[in-house]
Coordinates of C-alpha atoms in Angstrom, one line a residue:
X517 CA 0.0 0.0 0.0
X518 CA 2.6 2.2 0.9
X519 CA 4.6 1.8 -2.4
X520 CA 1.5 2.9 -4.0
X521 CA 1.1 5.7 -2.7
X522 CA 4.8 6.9 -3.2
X523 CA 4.2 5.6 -6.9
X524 CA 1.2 7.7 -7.1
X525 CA 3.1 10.9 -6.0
X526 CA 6.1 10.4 -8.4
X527 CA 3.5 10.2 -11.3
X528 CA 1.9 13.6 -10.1
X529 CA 4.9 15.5 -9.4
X530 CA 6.4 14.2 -12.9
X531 CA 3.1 15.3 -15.0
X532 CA 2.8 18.6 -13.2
X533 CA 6.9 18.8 -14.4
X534 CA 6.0 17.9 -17.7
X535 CA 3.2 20.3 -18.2
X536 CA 4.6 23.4 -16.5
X537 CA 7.9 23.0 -19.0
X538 CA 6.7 21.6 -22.5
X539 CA 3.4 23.0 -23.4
X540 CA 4.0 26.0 -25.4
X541 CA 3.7 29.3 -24.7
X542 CA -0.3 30.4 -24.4
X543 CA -1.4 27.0 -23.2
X544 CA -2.3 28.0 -19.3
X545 CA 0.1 27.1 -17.4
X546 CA -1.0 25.0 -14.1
X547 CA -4.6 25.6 -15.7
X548 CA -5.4 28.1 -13.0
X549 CA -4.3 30.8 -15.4
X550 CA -7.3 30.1 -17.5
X551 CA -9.7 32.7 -16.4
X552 CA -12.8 31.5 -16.5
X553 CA -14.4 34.4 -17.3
X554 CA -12.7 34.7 -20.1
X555 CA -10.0 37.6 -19.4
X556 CA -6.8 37.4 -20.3
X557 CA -4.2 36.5 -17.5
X558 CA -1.9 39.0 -16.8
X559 CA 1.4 39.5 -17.5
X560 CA 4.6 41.6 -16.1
X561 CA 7.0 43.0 -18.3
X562 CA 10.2 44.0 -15.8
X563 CA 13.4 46.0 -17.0
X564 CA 16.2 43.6 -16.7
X565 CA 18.7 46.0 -15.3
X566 CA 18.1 49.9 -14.0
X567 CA 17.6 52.2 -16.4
X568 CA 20.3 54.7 -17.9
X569 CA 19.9 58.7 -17.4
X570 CA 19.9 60.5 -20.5
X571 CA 22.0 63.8 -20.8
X572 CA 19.4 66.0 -19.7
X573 CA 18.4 64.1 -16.5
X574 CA 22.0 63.8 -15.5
X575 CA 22.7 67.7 -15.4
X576 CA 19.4 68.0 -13.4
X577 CA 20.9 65.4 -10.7
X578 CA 24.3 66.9 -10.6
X579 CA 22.7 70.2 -9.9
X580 CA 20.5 69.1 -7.2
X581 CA 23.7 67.0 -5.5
X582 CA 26.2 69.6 -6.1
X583 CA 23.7 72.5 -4.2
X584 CA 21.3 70.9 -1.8
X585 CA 23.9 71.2 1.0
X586 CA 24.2 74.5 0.6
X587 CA 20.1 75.3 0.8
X588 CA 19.0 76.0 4.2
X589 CA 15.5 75.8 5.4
X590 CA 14.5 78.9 8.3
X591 CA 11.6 79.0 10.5
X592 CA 11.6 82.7 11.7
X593 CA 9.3 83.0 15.1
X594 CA 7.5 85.9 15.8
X595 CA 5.3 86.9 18.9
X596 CA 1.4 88.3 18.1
X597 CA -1.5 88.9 20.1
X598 CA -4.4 86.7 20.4
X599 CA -7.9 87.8 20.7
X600 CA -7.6 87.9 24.0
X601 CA -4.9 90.1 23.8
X602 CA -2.3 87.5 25.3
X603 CA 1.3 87.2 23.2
X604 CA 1.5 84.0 21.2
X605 CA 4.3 82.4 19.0
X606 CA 3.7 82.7 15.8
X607 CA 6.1 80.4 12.8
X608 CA 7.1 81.5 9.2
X609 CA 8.8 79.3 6.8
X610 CA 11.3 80.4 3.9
X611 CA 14.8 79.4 2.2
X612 CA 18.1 80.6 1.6
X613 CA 21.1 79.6 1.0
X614 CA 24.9 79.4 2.3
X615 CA 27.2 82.2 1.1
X616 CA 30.7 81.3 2.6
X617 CA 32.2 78.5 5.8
X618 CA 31.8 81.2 8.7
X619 CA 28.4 80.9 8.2
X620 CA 26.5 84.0 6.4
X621 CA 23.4 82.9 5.2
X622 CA 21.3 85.3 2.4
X623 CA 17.5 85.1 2.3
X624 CA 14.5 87.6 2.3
X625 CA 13.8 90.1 4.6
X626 CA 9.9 89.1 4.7
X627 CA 10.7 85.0 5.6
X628 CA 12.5 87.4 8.7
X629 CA 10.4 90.0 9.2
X630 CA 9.8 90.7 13.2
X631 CA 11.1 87.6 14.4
X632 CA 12.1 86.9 18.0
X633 CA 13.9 83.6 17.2
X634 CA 15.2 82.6 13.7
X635 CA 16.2 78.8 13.4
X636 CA 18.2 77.5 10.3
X637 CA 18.5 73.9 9.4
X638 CA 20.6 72.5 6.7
X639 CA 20.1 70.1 4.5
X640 CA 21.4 67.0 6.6
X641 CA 18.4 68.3 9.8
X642 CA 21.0 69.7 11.6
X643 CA 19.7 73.1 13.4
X644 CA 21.1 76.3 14.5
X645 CA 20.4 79.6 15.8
X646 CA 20.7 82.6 13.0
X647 CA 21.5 85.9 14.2
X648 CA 20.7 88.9 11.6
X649 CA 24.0 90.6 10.0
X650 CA 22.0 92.9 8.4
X651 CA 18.7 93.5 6.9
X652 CA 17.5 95.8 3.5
X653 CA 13.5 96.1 3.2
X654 CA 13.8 98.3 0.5
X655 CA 14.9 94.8 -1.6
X656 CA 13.7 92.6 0.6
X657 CA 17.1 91.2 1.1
X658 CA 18.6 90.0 4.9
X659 CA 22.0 88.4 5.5
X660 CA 22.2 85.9 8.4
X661 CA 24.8 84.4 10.2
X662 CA 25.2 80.7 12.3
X663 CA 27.8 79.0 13.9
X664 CA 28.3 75.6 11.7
X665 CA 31.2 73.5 10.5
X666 CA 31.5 72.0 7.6
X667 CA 29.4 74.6 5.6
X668 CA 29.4 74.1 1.6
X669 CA 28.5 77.7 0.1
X670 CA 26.9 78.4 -3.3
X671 CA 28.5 79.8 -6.4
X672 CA 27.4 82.9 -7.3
X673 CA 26.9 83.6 -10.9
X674 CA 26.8 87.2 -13.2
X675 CA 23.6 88.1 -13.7
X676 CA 24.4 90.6 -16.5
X677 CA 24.1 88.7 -19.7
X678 CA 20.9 86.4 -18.8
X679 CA 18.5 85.6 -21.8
X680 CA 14.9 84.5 -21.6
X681 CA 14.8 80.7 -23.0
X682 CA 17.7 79.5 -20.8
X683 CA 17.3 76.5 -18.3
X684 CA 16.6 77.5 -14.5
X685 CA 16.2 75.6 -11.5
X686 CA 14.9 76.8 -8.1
X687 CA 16.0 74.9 -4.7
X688 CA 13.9 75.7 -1.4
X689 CA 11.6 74.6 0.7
X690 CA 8.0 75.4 -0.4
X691 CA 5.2 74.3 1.7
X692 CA 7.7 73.3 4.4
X693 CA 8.7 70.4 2.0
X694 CA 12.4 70.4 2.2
X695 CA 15.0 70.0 -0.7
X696 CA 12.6 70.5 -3.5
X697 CA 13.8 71.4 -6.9
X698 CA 11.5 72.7 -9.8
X699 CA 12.8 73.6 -13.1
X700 CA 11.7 75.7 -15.8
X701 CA 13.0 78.8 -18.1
X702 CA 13.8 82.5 -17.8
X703 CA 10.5 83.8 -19.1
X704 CA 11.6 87.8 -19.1
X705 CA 13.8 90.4 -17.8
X706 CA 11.4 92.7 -16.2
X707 CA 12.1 95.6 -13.9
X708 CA 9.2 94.9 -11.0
X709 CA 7.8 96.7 -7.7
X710 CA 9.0 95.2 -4.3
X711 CA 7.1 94.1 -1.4
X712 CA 7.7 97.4 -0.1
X713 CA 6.5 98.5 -4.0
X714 CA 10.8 100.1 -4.1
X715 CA 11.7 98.9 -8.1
X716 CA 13.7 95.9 -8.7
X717 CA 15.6 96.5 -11.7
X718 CA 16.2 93.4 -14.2
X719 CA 14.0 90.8 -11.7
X720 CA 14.3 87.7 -13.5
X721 CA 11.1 86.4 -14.4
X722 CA 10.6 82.3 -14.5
X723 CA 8.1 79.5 -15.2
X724 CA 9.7 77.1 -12.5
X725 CA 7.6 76.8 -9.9
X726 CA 7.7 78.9 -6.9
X727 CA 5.3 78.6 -3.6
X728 CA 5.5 80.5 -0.4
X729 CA 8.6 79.0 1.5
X730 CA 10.6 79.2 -1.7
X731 CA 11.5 83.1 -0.9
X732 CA 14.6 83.5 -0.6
X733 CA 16.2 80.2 -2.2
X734 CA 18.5 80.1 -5.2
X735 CA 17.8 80.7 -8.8
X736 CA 20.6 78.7 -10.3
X737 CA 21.5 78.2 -13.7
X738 CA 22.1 74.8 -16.0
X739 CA 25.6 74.5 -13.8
X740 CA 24.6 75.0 -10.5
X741 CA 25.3 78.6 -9.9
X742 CA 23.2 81.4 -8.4
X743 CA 21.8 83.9 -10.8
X744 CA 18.7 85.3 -8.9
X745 CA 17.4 85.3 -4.6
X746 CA 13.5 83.9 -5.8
X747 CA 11.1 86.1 -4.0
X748 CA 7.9 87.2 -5.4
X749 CA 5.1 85.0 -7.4
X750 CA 2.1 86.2 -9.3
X751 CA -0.9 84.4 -7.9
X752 CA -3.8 86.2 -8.5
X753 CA -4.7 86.0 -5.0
X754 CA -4.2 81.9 -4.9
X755 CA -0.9 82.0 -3.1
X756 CA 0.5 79.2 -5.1
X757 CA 2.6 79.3 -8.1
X758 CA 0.8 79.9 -11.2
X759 CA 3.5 79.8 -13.4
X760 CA 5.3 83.2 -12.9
X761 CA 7.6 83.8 -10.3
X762 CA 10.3 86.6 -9.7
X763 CA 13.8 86.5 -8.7
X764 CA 16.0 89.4 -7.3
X765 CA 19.1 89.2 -9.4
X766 CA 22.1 88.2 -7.9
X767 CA 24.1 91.2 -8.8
X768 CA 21.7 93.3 -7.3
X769 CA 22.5 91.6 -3.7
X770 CA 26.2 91.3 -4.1
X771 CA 25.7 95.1 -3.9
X772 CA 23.7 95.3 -0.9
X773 CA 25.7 92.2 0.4
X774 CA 28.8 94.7 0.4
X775 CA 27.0 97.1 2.7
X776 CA 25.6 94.8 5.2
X777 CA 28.9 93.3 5.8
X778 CA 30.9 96.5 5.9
X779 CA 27.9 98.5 7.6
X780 CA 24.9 96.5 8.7
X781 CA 22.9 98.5 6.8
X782 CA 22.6 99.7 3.1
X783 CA 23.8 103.0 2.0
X784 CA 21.6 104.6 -0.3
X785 CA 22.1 107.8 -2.2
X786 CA 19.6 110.5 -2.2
X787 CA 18.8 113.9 -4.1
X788 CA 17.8 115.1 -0.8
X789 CA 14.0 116.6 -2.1
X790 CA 10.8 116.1 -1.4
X791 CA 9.0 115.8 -4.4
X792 CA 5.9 115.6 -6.8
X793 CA 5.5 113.8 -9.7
X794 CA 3.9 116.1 -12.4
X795 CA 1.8 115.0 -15.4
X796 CA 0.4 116.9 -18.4
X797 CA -2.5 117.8 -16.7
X798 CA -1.5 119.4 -13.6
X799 CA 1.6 120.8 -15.7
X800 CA -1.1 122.5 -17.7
X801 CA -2.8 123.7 -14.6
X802 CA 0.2 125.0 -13.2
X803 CA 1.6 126.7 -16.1
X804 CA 5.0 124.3 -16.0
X805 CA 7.0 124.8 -18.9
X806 CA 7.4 121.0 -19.2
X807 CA 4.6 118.9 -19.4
X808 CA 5.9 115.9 -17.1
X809 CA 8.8 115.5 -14.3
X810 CA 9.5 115.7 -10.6
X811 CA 8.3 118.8 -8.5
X812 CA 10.9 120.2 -5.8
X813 CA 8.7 120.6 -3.0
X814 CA 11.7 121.1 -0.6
X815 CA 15.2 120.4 -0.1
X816 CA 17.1 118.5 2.4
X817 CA 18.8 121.0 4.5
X818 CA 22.5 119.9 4.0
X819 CA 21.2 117.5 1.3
X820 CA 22.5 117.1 -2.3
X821 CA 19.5 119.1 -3.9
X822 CA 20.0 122.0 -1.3
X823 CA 24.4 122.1 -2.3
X824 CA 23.7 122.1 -5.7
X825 CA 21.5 125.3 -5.5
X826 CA 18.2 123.4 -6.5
X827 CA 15.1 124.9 -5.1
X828 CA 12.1 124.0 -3.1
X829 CA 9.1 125.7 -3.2
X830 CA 7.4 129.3 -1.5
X831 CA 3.6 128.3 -2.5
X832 CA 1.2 126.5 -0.4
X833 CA -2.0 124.7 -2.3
X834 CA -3.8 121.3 -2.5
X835 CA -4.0 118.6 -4.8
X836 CA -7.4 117.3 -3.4
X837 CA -7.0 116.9 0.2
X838 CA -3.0 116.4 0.1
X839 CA -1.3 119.8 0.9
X840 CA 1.6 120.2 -1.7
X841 CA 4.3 123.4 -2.1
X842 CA 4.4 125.3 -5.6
X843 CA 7.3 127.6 -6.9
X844 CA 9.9 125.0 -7.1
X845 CA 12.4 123.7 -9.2
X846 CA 10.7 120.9 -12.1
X847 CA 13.2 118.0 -12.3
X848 CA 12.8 116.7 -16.3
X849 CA 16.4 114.8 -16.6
X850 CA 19.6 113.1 -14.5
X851 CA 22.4 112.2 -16.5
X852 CA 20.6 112.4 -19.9
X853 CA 17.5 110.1 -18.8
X854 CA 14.1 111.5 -19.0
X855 CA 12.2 111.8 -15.5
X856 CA 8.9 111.7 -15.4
X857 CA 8.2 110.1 -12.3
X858 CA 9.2 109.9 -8.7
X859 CA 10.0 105.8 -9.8
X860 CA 12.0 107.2 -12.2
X861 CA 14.8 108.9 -10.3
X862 CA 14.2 105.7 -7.7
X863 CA 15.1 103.4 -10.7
X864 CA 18.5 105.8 -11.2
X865 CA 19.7 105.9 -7.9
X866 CA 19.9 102.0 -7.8
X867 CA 22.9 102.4 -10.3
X868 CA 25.0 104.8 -7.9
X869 CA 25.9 105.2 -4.5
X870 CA 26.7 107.9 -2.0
X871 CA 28.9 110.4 -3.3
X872 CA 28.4 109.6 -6.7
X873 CA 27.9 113.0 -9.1
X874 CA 25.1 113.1 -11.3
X875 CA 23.8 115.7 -14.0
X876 CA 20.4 117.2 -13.1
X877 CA 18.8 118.9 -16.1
X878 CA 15.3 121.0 -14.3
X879 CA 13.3 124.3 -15.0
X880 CA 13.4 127.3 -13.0
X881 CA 10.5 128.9 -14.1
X882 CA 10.6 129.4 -17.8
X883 CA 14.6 128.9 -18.1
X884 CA 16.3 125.3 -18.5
X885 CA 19.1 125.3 -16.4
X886 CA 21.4 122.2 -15.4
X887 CA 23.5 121.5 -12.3
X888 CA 26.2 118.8 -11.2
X889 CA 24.7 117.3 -7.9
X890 CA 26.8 115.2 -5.5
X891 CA 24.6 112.4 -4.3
X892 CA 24.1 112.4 -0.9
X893 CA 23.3 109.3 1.8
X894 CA 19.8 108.8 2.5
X895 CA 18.7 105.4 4.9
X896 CA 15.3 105.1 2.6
X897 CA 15.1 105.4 -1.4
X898 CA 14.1 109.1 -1.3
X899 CA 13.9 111.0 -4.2

C-alpha cells in the first residue's frame, strides 16, 4: 500500500513537471491561469537592469547633489497677540542659501520680518540659531549668520548677460517640504515693484515653480550657480505658483551684500528733495514749462538738492485733500534720462551710490538750467 502511494506521488509531481515546462507558450500554465471568465491573465513585463539617465536628466541630478547642501530651510518666530490680547508664537517658513564656511546665510527680509527667534536647518536636519547681520527692506534682502562646521556655500553667478529661453532651477523649501527642486526657463527680464512697491531692476522672471517657502532660495542656472534670490510669485490672490515667479538678481545683492557686511545697513544715495511727480494735466494747470517731471517741493537742508542750488518751493495749495508746495524747481532729466516720475529717479539711484555725481537737467520757471549734484546718503530710497 505504501509503495502505491509513493508511486502515485512520483507520477503527479512528474506530470505537473512535464506540463509546467513543454506545453508552449499560451497553453495556461498550471490551468489556473485560464480565467474563467474569459479575461486574459496578466502579465509583467520587468526592465532587466536599472535604467540609464539620458543627458538631460544627468545635469538636473548633478545640480540638485552639487547644491542641496548649501540650501538652508528657516523658520523665523514671531510673537502676536491673540484675541484675548495675550502674546502668542507665531512660525514662518522660507529658504536661503549658504554664502561662505563662517556661516552668512542670504535670504528675504519678509521670511525674517519681526522675528524673535530665527532657526536655520541645513540640509542633513542639523539646526542652529541665526543671528541677523543685516537687513534691507527696501529689496527685501537680509543676510544671516550661524555658527556651523563643515558649511558648503553656493557659487554665485553674473547676472548681466541672462537671456529668456535659458534653463533655471529653483532649490527651497516650499510648503515646508524640504529640498525640493522645480525647473523651468527664464520667461523675461522685467524691472518689477518690491514688497515694499521700491523697483527691482532686471528681476528675473521664470516658469519654474515657486510657492510661499521658496523666498529666498536660489535661482541657479544649468551648472549650478546662483543667478537670482527667488522672492515674489504672481498668484492672482491663490498664493501658489501659477507659473510666474520673480527672482532678485544676484548682482543686485552682491551690492547690498557689500554694505551689510561692511555697515549692517545699506547706504543709499539721495537727491535730498521732497517731491511731486507732475503730469500733463496738472503741468497745464500750473503753467509748468514742461509737461511731465518731478516737483521740488523742498530740499534736504544739507542734502545734495540744497548744495547744488536746487530749489524748493514758496507756494502752499492742494492737490485734493493732500497739501503740496508750488514755486519750485521741475526735475525733467539726470544724466541724460528723462524723469517723469518719482520711480524714475528711484530706478536711477539704484545704479549709484553715496557720493556719486550726477547731471540734473530741471526748469526754473521758464529757463532750462542744469546743475552737477553730489549724491548724498539717505537710509530710505528718497527722491
Amino acid at each position: 500500500m505504501n509503495f502505491r502511494r509513493v508511486l502515485l506521488v512520483v507520477v503527479l509531481l512528474g506530470g505537473f513537471w512535464f506540463v509546467t515546462t513543454h506545453l508552449p507558450d499560451g497553453v495556461g500554465h498550471l490551468g489556473m491561469l485560464n480565467r474563467a471568465d474569459g479575461k486574459s491573465p496578466l502579465s509583467l513585463t520587468e526592465a532587466q537592469a536599472a535604467p540609464e539617465f539620458d543627458t538631460e536628466e544627468q545635469n538636473n541630478i548633478a545640480v540638485y547633489k552639487r547644491v542641496l547642501p548649501s540650501v538652508v530651510n528657516i523658520t523665523s518666530t514671531a510673537m502676536t497677540f491673540n484675541f484675548f490680547y495675550g502674546q502668542v508664537p507665531q512660525q514662518g517658513q522660507g529658504s536661503g542659501f549658504i554664502l561662505d564656511k563662517a556661516g552668512h546665510v542670504l535670504t528675504n527680509f519678509h521670511v525674517i520680518a519681526d522675528a524673535n527667534r530665527i532657526e536655520v536647518m541645513l540640509s542633513d536636519k542639523r539646526h542652529y540659531k541665526a543671528t541677523i547681520v543685516g537687513s534691507d527692506k527696501v529689496h527685501d534682502l537680509a543676510l544671516l549668520q550661524i555658527n556651523a562646521p563643515n558649511l558648503q556655500p553656493v557659487t554665485l553667478s553674473d547676472s548681466t548677460g541672462l537671456v529668456v529661453g535659458q534653463k533655471v532651477y529653483a532649490i527651497g523649501n516650499p510648503f515646508g517640504l524640504n529640498g525640493t527642486m522645480t525647473r523651468g526657463i527664464i520667461s523675461s527680464i522685467r524691472s518689477i515693484r518690491g514688497p515694499e512697491n521700491a523697483p527691482i531692476e532686471d528681476a528675473i522672471q521664470t516658469d519654474a515653480a515657486i510657492n510661499p517657502g521658496n523666498s529666498g532660495g536660489p535661482l541657479l542656472n544649468s551648472r549650478g550657480d546662483v543667478i537670482g534670490i527667488n522672492t515674489l510669485i504672481a498668484s492672482n490672490g491663490a498664493e501658489q505658483s501659477s507659473g510666474i515667479g520673480f527672482a532678485i538678481p544676484v548682482n543686485t545683492a552682491k551690492a547690498v551684500l557689500g554694505d551689510l557686511t561692511k555697515y549692517g545697513r545699506v547706504r543709499r544715495p539721495s537727491l535730498g528733495i521732497v517731491s511731486l511727480a507732475i503730469g500733463p494735466d496738472l503741468a497745464d494747470q500750473m503753467g509748468l514749462s514742461a509737461q511731465s517731471g518731478v516737483l521740488v517741493q523742498k530740499v534736504t537742508p544739507g542734502g545734495a538738492a540744497e548744495r547744488a542750488g536746487l530749489r524748493g518751493g514758496d507756494q502752499q495749495a492742494y492737490l485734493g485733500n493732500q497739501p503740496i508746495i508750488l514755486g519750485g524747481d521741475l526735475i525733467v532729466a539726470i544724466d541724460g534720462h528723462e524723469i517723469t516720475d518719482t520711480s524714475d529717479i528711484a530706478t536711477l539711484m539704484e545704479k549709484h551710490q553715496p557720493n556719486d555725481t550726477v547731471t540734473v537737467t530741471f526748469y526754473r520757471g521758464r529757463r532750462k538750467m542744469t546743475a552737477r549734484l553730489t549724491l548724498s546718503e539717505g537710509r530710505e530710497i528718497s527722491t
